[in-house]
Amino acid sequence: MTSLCAIIFLLATPAFAQTVGGGQQKLHQWDGQGFIDRLGSSVSNAGDVNGDGFADVIVGAYGADPGGLADAGSAYVYSGADGSLLYQWDGGAAVDLFGLSVSGAGDINGDGFADLIVGAFAADPGGLASAGSAYAYSGVDGSLLYQWDGGAGLDFFGTSVSDAGDVNGDGFPDVIVGAWGADPGGVLGAGSAYVYSGADGSLIHQWNGGASGDLFGESVSGAGDVNGDGFADLIVGAYFAHPGGLSNAGSAYVYSGADGSLLHQWDGGTPDVEFGGSVSGAGDVNGDGSADVIVGAPGGLFGGGSAYVYSGADGTLLHQWDSGATFGSSVSGAGDLNSDGFADLIVGAYLASPGGLVDAGSTFVYSGADGSLLHQQNGGATGDLYGHSVSGAGDVNSDGFADLIIGSWGADPGGRSSAGSAYVYSFHPFLVASTPTISASAGGVLDLTLDFPDTAAVQEYITLMSINGTGPIHYGVDIPLSLDVYLLDSAAGIYPFAIASNLHGVLDASGNATANITFPAGAFNFAIGRTFWLAAVSFPVGQLPAHSSVAVAVEIEP
């Protein structure tokens, strides 16, 4: 213990301000069953489809061959609670590419269960080659509620689909569908986006690209209520638009759900950045009460990649992150992953090569509050294309933390080339306290539950303390505590508590431990009104800490 204390004192350096501690742990994995199924090519939160109180998910596999129909495609709805398959829907003909786009749709028919929407952009409705189709399904029984079709060959209707929120204020969620190949007004490949009523399937809004080859509708999403008028708004990307004459710079547009008017337009600043290649509602990132949005600019074949978060209220840029390897090819709001009251974001870079694994892919989770990197997750093998699709998953395991779903359609599970995989991750704080307050007059017991990843099994652990806040400092990992005498003492196993047990020791075979601190009645009257913070770290014997928990705050009350 003494050596750990000394090393912390000598080597601990302040880390950049960010939320640290805890980590993402895999809850579910689903794999494609056939070669080149490309499961995970699209993923989305599905809402609570089966009414069990847990969020479910939907995953597309546009390369699946159901019934021997090559590339007809499939979409799968999985239970968030236990990972079981709830529904499977399949494309009706070869090369429909059903499942290229998927989304939760909200409860569009008002039966109390969340419904789903799936795109098949290469379907041939009425014999129109690749006109494309989109299908809305009931969450309660899997039945088809609506089918919408492209109006002309090569419309590629269903390229993108999303829930739209309640656009017209009738109490039913609506949906939005992109058709990047549409030729509105005879303008070749300008593209279009369509909003349909969840109540009756009728067309509410249609917006069109402004120039040939804009590919407007390549990406679509509900945006939330960005202008505070009580109606859900929408965002559409046109990643091949030429704003200011900049070839393929791309653009993104936010439209009013109430009247269809344009609220915001943002443009790529240089040629070929493909701004608008991905778009999503972001939630309320800056806490101003208005929904915000995120836009990806993956940069195509030119190795760029950026993602931008914009204020829904006034359109100003809130955050920008830049990288390479098609960073920004997928973007999504992630929910409040770190429980700081601000919505967080996830960005995919499916051609990233972490650790030299070419095209393994990576995903990055960012704090909405300050833009700092919270977590990075990488594909496990060359060519996984991990992060090709990303989405917030809702609270899949009902633990109070938002979860994530990530698609990796290039993965080879069981040696099946590009069968693809999809993964759900849940944030785990690694340390949970039984109460955030202790009464000085009454006393009490503070129970601590340590739940580190299985990889931390039988590692040593120690509970650290600070009275000066959450730092953080860096020592092997970022530790969310401020450097003070209490941190140094606790690193040496010295605590200001007369009665405590298991504040340091060895984790069990599952990486878990329990500890407690007893506060005798009246013994801490001197500390009334003060707060202290605890965090636990685990470390292999003789090595630097490998994991840190979040910080838990405990206030001494009268």
PDB file of C-alpha atoms in Angstrom, residues 3-225:
ATOM      1  CA  SER A   3       4.434   2.014  -2.491  1.00  0.00           C
ATOM      2  CA  LEU A   4       1.156   2.666  -4.289  1.00  0.00           C
ATOM      3  CA  CYS A   5       0.714   5.844  -2.262  1.00  0.00           C
ATOM      4  CA  ALA A   6       4.209   7.039  -3.075  1.00  0.00           C
ATOM      5  CA  ILE A   7       3.894   6.326  -6.765  1.00  0.00           C
ATOM      6  CA  ILE A   8       0.546   8.134  -6.962  1.00  0.00           C
ATOM      7  CA  PHE A   9       2.124  11.140  -5.267  1.00  0.00           C
ATOM      8  CA  LEU A  10       5.081  11.178  -7.639  1.00  0.00           C
ATOM      9  CA  LEU A  11       3.441  10.244 -10.916  1.00  0.00           C
ATOM     10  CA  ALA A  12      -0.225  11.202 -10.798  1.00  0.00           C
ATOM     11  CA  THR A  13      -0.924  14.019 -13.216  1.00  0.00           C
ATOM     12  CA  PRO A  14      -4.156  15.864 -13.853  1.00  0.00           C
ATOM     13  CA  ALA A  15      -6.175  14.473 -16.727  1.00  0.00           C
ATOM     14  CA  PHE A  16      -8.266  16.550 -19.062  1.00  0.00           C
ATOM     15  CA  ALA A  17     -11.632  17.324 -17.515  1.00  0.00           C
ATOM     16  CA  GLN A  18     -14.037  14.590 -18.502  1.00  0.00           C
ATOM     17  CA  THR A  19     -16.278  11.980 -16.983  1.00  0.00           C
ATOM     18  CA  VAL A  20     -14.076   9.010 -16.181  1.00  0.00           C
ATOM     19  CA  GLY A  21     -14.416   5.665 -14.522  1.00  0.00           C
ATOM     20  CA  GLY A  22     -16.599   2.683 -15.218  1.00  0.00           C
ATOM     21  CA  GLY A  23     -16.774   1.140 -18.644  1.00  0.00           C
ATOM     22  CA  GLN A  24     -18.842  -0.452 -21.341  1.00  0.00           C
ATOM     23  CA  GLN A  25     -19.578  -4.135 -20.861  1.00  0.00           C
ATOM     24  CA  LYS A  26     -21.102  -6.387 -23.496  1.00  0.00           C
ATOM     25  CA  LEU A  27     -24.624  -7.555 -22.696  1.00  0.00           C
ATOM     26  CA  HIS A  28     -25.578  -9.269 -25.939  1.00  0.00           C
ATOM     27  CA  GLN A  29     -24.028 -10.449 -29.176  1.00  0.00           C
ATOM     28  CA  TRP A  30     -25.899 -11.722 -32.202  1.00  0.00           C
ATOM     29  CA  ASP A  31     -24.231 -13.235 -35.250  1.00  0.00           C
ATOM     30  CA  GLY A  32     -25.239 -13.745 -38.847  1.00  0.00           C
ATOM     31  CA  GLN A  33     -25.825 -17.385 -39.671  1.00  0.00           C
ATOM     32  CA  GLY A  34     -24.847 -17.364 -43.328  1.00  0.00           C
ATOM     33  CA  PHE A  35     -21.831 -16.251 -45.301  1.00  0.00           C
ATOM     34  CA  ILE A  36     -22.099 -12.574 -46.283  1.00  0.00           C
ATOM     35  CA  ASP A  37     -25.347 -12.061 -44.334  1.00  0.00           C
ATOM     36  CA  ARG A  38     -23.898  -8.695 -43.250  1.00  0.00           C
ATOM     37  CA  LEU A  39     -25.836  -8.743 -40.008  1.00  0.00           C
ATOM     38  CA  GLY A  40     -25.257  -5.442 -38.267  1.00  0.00           C
ATOM     39  CA  SER A  41     -25.345  -3.399 -41.457  1.00  0.00           C
ATOM     40  CA  SER A  42     -28.057  -1.410 -39.682  1.00  0.00           C
ATOM     41  CA  VAL A  43     -29.019  -1.262 -36.003  1.00  0.00           C
ATOM     42  CA  SER A  44     -31.482   0.711 -33.918  1.00  0.00           C
ATOM     43  CA  ASN A  45     -33.249   1.002 -30.620  1.00  0.00           C
ATOM     44  CA  ALA A  46     -36.652  -0.638 -31.084  1.00  0.00           C
ATOM     45  CA  GLY A  47     -38.417   0.651 -27.993  1.00  0.00           C
ATOM     46  CA  ASP A  48     -40.261  -1.781 -25.727  1.00  0.00           C
ATOM     47  CA  VAL A  49     -41.699  -4.127 -28.315  1.00  0.00           C
ATOM     48  CA  ASN A  50     -43.046  -6.844 -26.031  1.00  0.00           C
ATOM     49  CA  GLY A  51     -44.170  -4.769 -23.061  1.00  0.00           C
ATOM     50  CA  ASP A  52     -41.793  -6.316 -20.533  1.00  0.00           C
ATOM     51  CA  GLY A  53     -40.378  -2.972 -19.403  1.00  0.00           C
ATOM     52  CA  PHE A  54     -37.038  -3.427 -21.190  1.00  0.00           C
ATOM     53  CA  ALA A  55     -35.929  -1.678 -24.377  1.00  0.00           C
ATOM     54  CA  ASP A  56     -35.497  -4.015 -27.338  1.00  0.00           C
ATOM     55  CA  VAL A  57     -33.389  -3.646 -30.495  1.00  0.00           C
ATOM     56  CA  ILE A  58     -33.662  -4.232 -34.231  1.00  0.00           C
ATOM     57  CA  VAL A  59     -30.807  -5.379 -36.492  1.00  0.00           C
ATOM     58  CA  GLY A  60     -30.645  -5.568 -40.274  1.00  0.00           C
ATOM     59  CA  ALA A  61     -28.835  -8.159 -42.398  1.00  0.00           C
ATOM     60  CA  TYR A  62     -29.340  -7.016 -45.966  1.00  0.00           C
ATOM     61  CA  GLY A  63     -27.144  -9.791 -47.380  1.00  0.00           C
ATOM     62  CA  ALA A  64     -29.131 -12.652 -45.833  1.00  0.00           C
ATOM     63  CA  ASP A  65     -30.615 -15.291 -48.145  1.00  0.00           C
ATOM     64  CA  PRO A  66     -33.922 -16.295 -46.500  1.00  0.00           C
ATOM     65  CA  GLY A  67     -35.526 -19.273 -48.213  1.00  0.00           C
ATOM     66  CA  GLY A  68     -32.606 -19.366 -50.613  1.00  0.00           C
ATOM     67  CA  LEU A  69     -33.400 -15.933 -52.047  1.00  0.00           C
ATOM     68  CA  ALA A  70     -29.963 -14.422 -52.566  1.00  0.00           C
ATOM     69  CA  ASP A  71     -29.583 -11.061 -50.845  1.00  0.00           C
ATOM     70  CA  ALA A  72     -33.293 -10.766 -50.165  1.00  0.00           C
ATOM     71  CA  GLY A  73     -32.236  -9.590 -46.722  1.00  0.00           C
ATOM     72  CA  SER A  74     -33.678  -9.941 -43.247  1.00  0.00           C
ATOM     73  CA  ALA A  75     -34.363  -7.898 -40.132  1.00  0.00           C
ATOM     74  CA  TYR A  76     -34.385  -9.239 -36.588  1.00  0.00           C
ATOM     75  CA  VAL A  77     -35.909  -7.862 -33.404  1.00  0.00           C
ATOM     76  CA  TYR A  78     -34.198  -9.033 -30.233  1.00  0.00           C
ATOM     77  CA  SER A  79     -35.283  -8.847 -26.621  1.00  0.00           C
ATOM     78  CA  GLY A  80     -33.221  -6.446 -24.591  1.00  0.00           C
ATOM     79  CA  ALA A  81     -34.014  -8.425 -21.455  1.00  0.00           C
ATOM     80  CA  ASP A  82     -32.583 -11.796 -22.492  1.00  0.00           C
ATOM     81  CA  GLY A  83     -31.357 -11.444 -26.080  1.00  0.00           C
ATOM     82  CA  SER A  84     -33.902 -13.843 -27.525  1.00  0.00           C
ATOM     83  CA  LEU A  85     -35.295 -13.403 -31.031  1.00  0.00           C
ATOM     84  CA  LEU A  86     -38.725 -11.781 -30.964  1.00  0.00           C
ATOM     85  CA  TYR A  87     -39.345 -11.328 -34.694  1.00  0.00           C
ATOM     86  CA  GLN A  88     -37.732 -12.017 -38.039  1.00  0.00           C
ATOM     87  CA  TRP A  89     -38.937 -10.429 -41.255  1.00  0.00           C
ATOM     88  CA  ASP A  90     -37.502 -11.254 -44.664  1.00  0.00           C
ATOM     89  CA  GLY A  91     -37.283  -9.653 -48.065  1.00  0.00           C
ATOM     90  CA  GLY A  92     -39.732 -11.065 -50.570  1.00  0.00           C
ATOM     91  CA  ALA A  93     -37.434 -11.401 -53.567  1.00  0.00           C
ATOM     92  CA  ALA A  94     -33.787 -11.850 -54.406  1.00  0.00           C
ATOM     93  CA  VAL A  95     -31.677  -8.702 -54.086  1.00  0.00           C
ATOM     94  CA  ASP A  96     -34.349  -6.707 -52.253  1.00  0.00           C
ATOM     95  CA  LEU A  97     -31.619  -5.829 -49.717  1.00  0.00           C
ATOM     96  CA  PHE A  98     -34.328  -5.779 -47.054  1.00  0.00           C
ATOM     97  CA  GLY A  99     -32.810  -4.601 -43.780  1.00  0.00           C
ATOM     98  CA  LEU A 100     -30.350  -2.145 -45.292  1.00  0.00           C
ATOM     99  CA  SER A 101     -32.067   0.367 -42.998  1.00  0.00           C
ATOM    100  CA  VAL A 102     -33.992  -0.301 -39.781  1.00  0.00           C
ATOM    101  CA  SER A 103     -35.438   1.788 -36.981  1.00  0.00           C
ATOM    102  CA  GLY A 104     -37.801   1.800 -34.100  1.00  0.00           C
ATOM    103  CA  ALA A 105     -40.954   3.649 -35.125  1.00  0.00           C
ATOM    104  CA  GLY A 106     -42.591   4.404 -31.803  1.00  0.00           C
ATOM    105  CA  ASP A 107     -46.137   3.238 -31.084  1.00  0.00           C
ATOM    106  CA  ILE A 108     -47.594   4.263 -34.424  1.00  0.00           C
ATOM    107  CA  ASN A 109     -50.882   2.375 -34.028  1.00  0.00           C
ATOM    108  CA  GLY A 110     -51.586   3.353 -30.431  1.00  0.00           C
ATOM    109  CA  ASP A 111     -51.820  -0.168 -29.011  1.00  0.00           C
ATOM    110  CA  GLY A 112     -49.254   0.460 -26.280  1.00  0.00           C
ATOM    111  CA  PHE A 113     -46.413  -1.447 -27.941  1.00  0.00           C
ATOM    112  CA  ALA A 114     -43.482  -0.019 -29.894  1.00  0.00           C
ATOM    113  CA  ASP A 115     -43.519  -0.679 -33.629  1.00  0.00           C
ATOM    114  CA  LEU A 116     -40.733  -0.969 -36.235  1.00  0.00           C
ATOM    115  CA  ILE A 117     -39.811   0.197 -39.733  1.00  0.00           C
ATOM    116  CA  VAL A 118     -37.527  -1.564 -42.243  1.00  0.00           C
ATOM    117  CA  GLY A 119     -36.238  -0.386 -45.615  1.00  0.00           C
ATOM    118  CA  ALA A 120     -35.600  -2.513 -48.713  1.00  0.00           C
ATOM    119  CA  PHE A 121     -34.115   0.012 -51.090  1.00  0.00           C
ATOM    120  CA  ALA A 122     -33.545  -2.404 -53.983  1.00  0.00           C
ATOM    121  CA  ALA A 123     -37.052  -3.911 -53.974  1.00  0.00           C
ATOM    122  CA  ASP A 124     -39.011  -3.818 -57.238  1.00  0.00           C
ATOM    123  CA  PRO A 125     -42.591  -2.889 -56.268  1.00  0.00           C
ATOM    124  CA  GLY A 126     -44.962  -3.103 -59.225  1.00  0.00           C
ATOM    125  CA  GLY A 127     -42.055  -4.239 -61.360  1.00  0.00           C
ATOM    126  CA  LEU A 128     -40.223  -0.920 -60.940  1.00  0.00           C
ATOM    127  CA  ALA A 129     -36.573  -1.944 -60.691  1.00  0.00           C
ATOM    128  CA  SER A 130     -35.020  -0.754 -57.421  1.00  0.00           C
ATOM    129  CA  ALA A 131     -37.840   1.681 -56.759  1.00  0.00           C
ATOM    130  CA  GLY A 132     -37.521   0.471 -53.183  1.00  0.00           C
ATOM    131  CA  SER A 133     -39.956  -0.069 -50.342  1.00  0.00           C
ATOM    132  CA  ALA A 134     -40.348   0.553 -46.624  1.00  0.00           C
ATOM    133  CA  TYR A 135     -42.412  -1.535 -44.246  1.00  0.00           C
ATOM    134  CA  ALA A 136     -43.866  -0.738 -40.816  1.00  0.00           C
ATOM    135  CA  TYR A 137     -44.513  -3.686 -38.525  1.00  0.00           C
ATOM    136  CA  SER A 138     -46.503  -4.105 -35.338  1.00  0.00           C
ATOM    137  CA  GLY A 139     -44.474  -4.724 -32.232  1.00  0.00           C
ATOM    138  CA  VAL A 140     -47.314  -6.604 -30.557  1.00  0.00           C
ATOM    139  CA  ASP A 141     -47.683  -9.377 -33.155  1.00  0.00           C
ATOM    140  CA  GLY A 142     -45.238  -8.687 -35.983  1.00  0.00           C
ATOM    141  CA  SER A 143     -47.948  -8.035 -38.548  1.00  0.00           C
ATOM    142  CA  LEU A 144     -47.445  -5.604 -41.419  1.00  0.00           C
ATOM    143  CA  LEU A 145     -49.041  -2.239 -40.677  1.00  0.00           C
ATOM    144  CA  TYR A 146     -47.982  -0.236 -43.734  1.00  0.00           C
ATOM    145  CA  GLN A 147     -45.987  -0.592 -46.921  1.00  0.00           C
ATOM    146  CA  TRP A 148     -44.764   2.446 -48.830  1.00  0.00           C
ATOM    147  CA  ASP A 149     -43.102   2.166 -52.233  1.00  0.00           C
ATOM    148  CA  GLY A 150     -40.883   4.275 -54.429  1.00  0.00           C
ATOM    149  CA  GLY A 151     -42.687   5.814 -57.368  1.00  0.00           C
ATOM    150  CA  ALA A 152     -40.137   5.136 -60.081  1.00  0.00           C
ATOM    151  CA  GLY A 153     -37.333   2.785 -60.937  1.00  0.00           C
ATOM    152  CA  LEU A 154     -34.022   3.513 -59.223  1.00  0.00           C
ATOM    153  CA  ASP A 155     -35.626   5.740 -56.580  1.00  0.00           C
ATOM    154  CA  PHE A 156     -33.930   3.564 -53.941  1.00  0.00           C
ATOM    155  CA  PHE A 157     -36.775   4.428 -51.596  1.00  0.00           C
ATOM    156  CA  GLY A 158     -35.985   3.011 -48.155  1.00  0.00           C
ATOM    157  CA  THR A 159     -32.294   3.876 -48.326  1.00  0.00           C
ATOM    158  CA  SER A 160     -32.821   5.326 -44.871  1.00  0.00           C
ATOM    159  CA  VAL A 161     -35.708   5.079 -42.404  1.00  0.00           C
ATOM    160  CA  SER A 162     -36.339   6.524 -38.965  1.00  0.00           C
ATOM    161  CA  ASP A 163     -38.936   7.300 -36.386  1.00  0.00           C
ATOM    162  CA  ALA A 164     -39.980  10.918 -36.804  1.00  0.00           C
ATOM    163  CA  GLY A 165     -41.716  11.628 -33.523  1.00  0.00           C
ATOM    164  CA  ASP A 166     -45.194  13.144 -33.533  1.00  0.00           C
ATOM    165  CA  VAL A 167     -44.873  15.549 -36.428  1.00  0.00           C
ATOM    166  CA  ASN A 168     -48.498  16.642 -36.746  1.00  0.00           C
ATOM    167  CA  GLY A 169     -49.603  16.600 -33.115  1.00  0.00           C
ATOM    168  CA  ASP A 170     -52.244  13.904 -33.516  1.00  0.00           C
ATOM    169  CA  GLY A 171     -50.843  11.808 -30.676  1.00  0.00           C
ATOM    170  CA  PHE A 172     -49.300   9.156 -32.931  1.00  0.00           C
ATOM    171  CA  PRO A 173     -45.599   8.930 -33.842  1.00  0.00           C
ATOM    172  CA  ASP A 174     -44.816   9.329 -37.525  1.00  0.00           C
ATOM    173  CA  VAL A 175     -41.968   8.016 -39.703  1.00  0.00           C
ATOM    174  CA  ILE A 176     -39.523   9.375 -42.274  1.00  0.00           C
ATOM    175  CA  VAL A 177     -38.122   7.552 -45.325  1.00  0.00           C
ATOM    176  CA  GLY A 178     -35.287   8.611 -47.626  1.00  0.00           C
ATOM    177  CA  ALA A 179     -35.039   7.902 -51.359  1.00  0.00           C
ATOM    178  CA  TRP A 180     -31.687   9.183 -52.539  1.00  0.00           C
ATOM    179  CA  GLY A 181     -32.174   8.061 -56.135  1.00  0.00           C
ATOM    180  CA  ALA A 182     -35.453   9.905 -56.706  1.00  0.00           C
ATOM    181  CA  ASP A 183     -35.680  12.402 -59.579  1.00  0.00           C
ATOM    182  CA  PRO A 184     -38.096  15.051 -58.275  1.00  0.00           C
ATOM    183  CA  GLY A 185     -39.203  17.412 -61.035  1.00  0.00           C
ATOM    184  CA  GLY A 186     -37.022  15.452 -63.421  1.00  0.00           C
ATOM    185  CA  VAL A 187     -33.833  16.422 -61.564  1.00  0.00           C
ATOM    186  CA  LEU A 188     -31.777  13.241 -61.837  1.00  0.00           C
ATOM    187  CA  GLY A 189     -30.644  11.807 -58.502  1.00  0.00           C
ATOM    188  CA  ALA A 190     -31.598  14.902 -56.527  1.00  0.00           C
ATOM    189  CA  GLY A 191     -33.235  12.612 -53.976  1.00  0.00           C
ATOM    190  CA  SER A 192     -36.253  12.998 -51.731  1.00  0.00           C
ATOM    191  CA  ALA A 193     -37.426  12.395 -48.173  1.00  0.00           C
ATOM    192  CA  TYR A 194     -40.974  11.587 -47.127  1.00  0.00           C
ATOM    193  CA  VAL A 195     -42.766  11.829 -43.789  1.00  0.00           C
ATOM    194  CA  TYR A 196     -45.716   9.501 -43.279  1.00  0.00           C
ATOM    195  CA  SER A 197     -48.443   9.515 -40.670  1.00  0.00           C
ATOM    196  CA  GLY A 198     -48.279   6.725 -38.159  1.00  0.00           C
ATOM    197  CA  ALA A 199     -52.023   7.019 -37.649  1.00  0.00           C
ATOM    198  CA  ASP A 200     -53.119   6.293 -41.226  1.00  0.00           C
ATOM    199  CA  GLY A 201     -49.998   6.010 -43.393  1.00  0.00           C
ATOM    200  CA  SER A 202     -50.725   9.147 -45.394  1.00  0.00           C
ATOM    201  CA  LEU A 203     -48.001  11.447 -46.692  1.00  0.00           C
ATOM    202  CA  ILE A 204     -47.459  14.486 -44.452  1.00  0.00           C
ATOM    203  CA  HIS A 205     -44.344  16.105 -45.947  1.00  0.00           C
ATOM    204  CA  GLN A 206     -42.041  15.637 -48.923  1.00  0.00           C
ATOM    205  CA  TRP A 207     -38.731  17.453 -49.336  1.00  0.00           C
ATOM    206  CA  ASN A 208     -36.475  17.236 -52.371  1.00  0.00           C
ATOM    207  CA  GLY A 209     -32.838  17.749 -53.193  1.00  0.00           C
ATOM    208  CA  GLY A 210     -32.061  20.956 -55.015  1.00  0.00           C
ATOM    209  CA  ALA A 211     -29.708  19.734 -57.710  1.00  0.00           C
ATOM    210  CA  SER A 212     -28.855  16.700 -59.770  1.00  0.00           C
ATOM    211  CA  GLY A 213     -26.809  14.140 -57.868  1.00  0.00           C
ATOM    212  CA  ASP A 214     -27.406  15.642 -54.403  1.00  0.00           C
ATOM    213  CA  LEU A 215     -28.543  12.209 -53.123  1.00  0.00           C
ATOM    214  CA  PHE A 216     -30.815  14.010 -50.675  1.00  0.00           C
ATOM    215  CA  GLY A 217     -32.313  11.434 -48.303  1.00  0.00           C
ATOM    216  CA  GLU A 218     -29.186   9.292 -48.029  1.00  0.00           C
ATOM    217  CA  SER A 219     -29.659   9.770 -44.296  1.00  0.00           C
ATOM    218  CA  VAL A 220     -32.778  10.768 -42.346  1.00  0.00           C
ATOM    219  CA  SER A 221     -33.709  10.978 -38.690  1.00  0.00           C
ATOM    220  CA  GLY A 222     -36.157  12.374 -36.257  1.00  0.00           C
ATOM    221  CA  ALA A 223     -34.551  15.414 -34.651  1.00  0.00           C
ATOM    222  CA  GLY A 224     -36.778  15.956 -31.632  1.00  0.00           C
ATOM    223  CA  ASP A 225     -38.407  19.322 -31.016  1.00  0.00           C
TER     224      ASP A 225
END
